[in-house]
Phi, psi and omega in degrees: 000130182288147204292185154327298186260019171311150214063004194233343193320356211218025152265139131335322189299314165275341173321282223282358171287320161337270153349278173336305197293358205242000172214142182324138167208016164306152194311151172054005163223069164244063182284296185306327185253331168306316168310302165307327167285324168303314169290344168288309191290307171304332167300350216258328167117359192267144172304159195186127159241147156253129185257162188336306191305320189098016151283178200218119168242124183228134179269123189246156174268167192271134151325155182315151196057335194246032189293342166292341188317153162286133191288148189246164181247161180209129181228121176238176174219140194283351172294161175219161171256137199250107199219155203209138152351154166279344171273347188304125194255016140343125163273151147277329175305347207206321159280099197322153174287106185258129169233174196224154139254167157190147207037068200010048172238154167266138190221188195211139182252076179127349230209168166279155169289331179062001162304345164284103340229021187317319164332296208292313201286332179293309194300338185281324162271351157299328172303314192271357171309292202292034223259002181288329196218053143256170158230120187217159175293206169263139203234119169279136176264115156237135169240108169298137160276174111102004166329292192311329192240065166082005172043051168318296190302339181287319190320316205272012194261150157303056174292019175277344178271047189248144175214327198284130169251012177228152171204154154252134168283078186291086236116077186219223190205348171204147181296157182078346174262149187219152217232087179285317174255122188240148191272156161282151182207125156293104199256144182211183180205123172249143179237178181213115155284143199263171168211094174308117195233180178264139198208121172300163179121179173249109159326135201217126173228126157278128187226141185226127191236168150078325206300160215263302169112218163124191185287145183266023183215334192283315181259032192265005160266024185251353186085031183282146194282149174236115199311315170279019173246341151296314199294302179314298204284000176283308219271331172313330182273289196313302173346287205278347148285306177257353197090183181149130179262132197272148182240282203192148167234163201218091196201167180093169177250279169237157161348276215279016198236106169358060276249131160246017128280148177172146189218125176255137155250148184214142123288144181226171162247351169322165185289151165308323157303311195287308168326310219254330140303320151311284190310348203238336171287325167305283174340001205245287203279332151322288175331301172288324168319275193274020155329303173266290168348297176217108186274304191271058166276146186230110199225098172211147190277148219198137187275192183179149213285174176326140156197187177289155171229152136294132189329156194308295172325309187285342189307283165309347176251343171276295189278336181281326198287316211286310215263008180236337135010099144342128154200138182139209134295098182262346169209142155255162188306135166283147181102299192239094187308303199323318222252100213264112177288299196236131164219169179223150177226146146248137189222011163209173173194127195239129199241144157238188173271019166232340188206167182246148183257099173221145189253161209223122191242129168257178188207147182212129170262338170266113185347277186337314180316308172281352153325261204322332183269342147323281192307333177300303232287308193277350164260329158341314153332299178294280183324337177247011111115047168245173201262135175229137162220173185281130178249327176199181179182136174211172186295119170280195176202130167230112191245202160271120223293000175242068178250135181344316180267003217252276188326284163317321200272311175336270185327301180290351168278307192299347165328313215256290177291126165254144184099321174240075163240149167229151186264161176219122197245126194224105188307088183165161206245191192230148172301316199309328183320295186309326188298325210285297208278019165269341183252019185034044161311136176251359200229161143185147177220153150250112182237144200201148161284162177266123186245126141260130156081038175312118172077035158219152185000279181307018187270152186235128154268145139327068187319294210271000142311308167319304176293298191283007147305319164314310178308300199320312190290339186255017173256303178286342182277353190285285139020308169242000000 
């Protein structure tokens, strides 16, 4: 049977993406790809450390002539985001990633692709296949864990053994684009204790489905529906019509992702018309709202068998929180609309019989910022009389959109595309952030194959986007 990548055989990238594709690597279970890589690098004879975390800093030598050179860093990070269909019957623990191309994408039947960053991580071991018939500086290799989850591994590296003020980044979205800015980011969680009771009425449950979804920094200027924060404002309008006591809310995938789904239960005792009239009225002007945005969205009231409510007070501090919660975009570039500065997402929410969850992302591209959209976050907190704290945080990068390594990769794309690189000013972070501003790097690119639909079902690679980026990145290291 023929592989995947026919016609590609003679890249090295697809080989080890192959490979890649055969072992589990969600963020905080990569032992197995960590191995694996250990065993590539040990065959390969190159110095190398693995730390507790299962990051790897490997050293390659420079090619003949250029060992005076300045050392460069090359970084992919080795985690996937695991995310699947509701039919999909995927193990992520234990089953390999089945995939097809067709119309020269690489695809998948159900599950995410894990080219974010499995790309990355094929091209850093193609390098060291090929490392006899390149021409490079001296090259630090890093492979990162826990990207996808709060950017443990960068956080967790030994950066004295780093010398290098320029890096590539193997992590991006599309070939010929480069990332000059990338956001800082706040992962943060508010909780609220409940105190569940018995209450008359009849139980309702709202369910929000279907929505078109995304990244939660890339795509958070898009006008996507965010499934709790619909579920919230049906029940803040029914509240203020017939009245209704919040039971639980239920929503989301991952952190970093929009959440597209969520289901609240409330009691009311009002008659069922009135309910369901209230409800079809919010609903409507939702409906038409997220009309384009999310054409299958599915937003329907539901009886739902008996259950506990929260107190009237948590009731009331809960629905005042969910229809008034900041999400979205809060400030853009004067000039440049597209260029999203500050943002908040909230994206999951979790109800238990003690407490309510919600995890909540601030985003900054500018340092200073995300300071302040905490600090808003926590006195909001304080106003619904929940508790918020920091789960996790790391580091943007901003370089100068003509910077040296800018340049080059410019110059080696536009040979084969003349005309289209693009500089990318980009919400969303990088592992590369932390590294670039712990080691007060002055250079950083970013290079990728074109991945559609990162961190979801639907993600595709570009097979021949794939091969040239590979050809680039060893184009551009002959080069700089």
């Amino acid at each position: 049977m023929d592989k995947w990548y026919k016609g590609y055989e003679d890249h090295a990238n697809f080989r080890y993406f192959d490979d890649i594709l055969q072992i589990p690597r969600g963020s905080f279970h990569e032992e197995r790809i960590s191995d694996y890589i250990e065993e590539k690098v040990k065959a390969s004879g190159l110095d190398y450390t693995r730390n507790k975390l299962g990051d790897f800093i490997i050293k390659m030598p420079a090619s003949k002539g250029r060992e005076s050179e300045a050392p460069l860093v090359v970084q992919a990070h080795t985690d996937m985001v695991c995310m699947k269909t509701p039919e999909s019957t995927h193990d992520f623990t234990k089953d390999p990633i089945r995939v097809y191309a067709e119309d020269g994408w690489l695809r998948t039947f159900g599950t995410t692709l894990g080219a974010d960053d499995g790309a990355g991580l094929a091209m850093i071991l193609g390098l060291i296949e090929d490392r006899d018939t390149l021409s490079n500086p001296p090259l630090e290799l890093v492979l990162t864990v826990q990207e996808e989850d709060g950017m443990g591994g960068a956080k967790g590296l030994d950066f004295s053994q780093l010398s290098a003020k320029r890096m590539i980044g193997l992590d991006g979205l599309t070939l010929g684009t480069t990332a000059f800015s990338a956001s800082a980011v706040d992962s943060d969680r508010f909780r609220l204790k409940i105190t569940p009771e018995a209450l008359a009425g009849q139980a309702y449950k709202v369910s929000v489905s279907g929505l078109r979804s995304g990244h939660g920094g890339n795509n958070i200027g898009d006008g996507l529906g965010n499934a709790i924060k619909i579920a919230g404002r049906v029940a803040y309008y029914i509240d203020r019509e017939v009245g209704v006591r919040f039971a639980s809310i239920n929503g989301g995938t991952m952190v970093h992702t929009i959440p597209p789904m969520a289901e609240l239960v409330f009691k009311s005792a009002a008659a069922e018309a009135e309910v369901r009239a209230a409800f079809e009225k919010i609903a409507g002007r939702i409906r038409e709202q997220q009309r384009t945005a999310d054409p299958d969205m599915e937003l329907e009231l539901v009886k739902a068998d008996d259950c506990l409510c929260v107190s009237e007070t948590e009731s009331r501090r809960i629905i005042d929180f969910l229809f008034a919660v900041p999400c979205g975009a809060q400030k853009r570039a004067y000039g440049h609309q597209e260029r999203i500065l500050s943002s908040y997402n909230i994206s999951t929410s979790r109800t238990s019989n003690s407490e309510i969850v919600f995890d909540y992302v601030c985003r900054a591209n500018m340092p200073e910022d995300v300071k302040e959209l905490y600090d808003a976050a926590v006195l909001f907190a304080e106003k619904y009389g929940m508790e918020y704290e920091r789960v996790s945080d790391y580091d943007g990068h901003t370089v100068d959109e003509d910077s040296p390594l800018t340049l080059i990769y410019e110059k080696v794309y536009t040979a084969k595309y003349p005309g289209s690189f693009i500089r990318m000013f980009m919400h969303a972070g990088l592992d590369a952030g932390t590294i670039f501003t712990a080691k007060k790097m002055n250079d950083f690119i970013v290079m990728m194959p074109d991945v559609k639909d990162v961190h979801m079902p639907s993600e595709r690679m570009n097979l021949q986007k794939f091969a040239e980026c590979y050809d680039m990145l060893k184009e551009v290291l002959s080069l700089c």
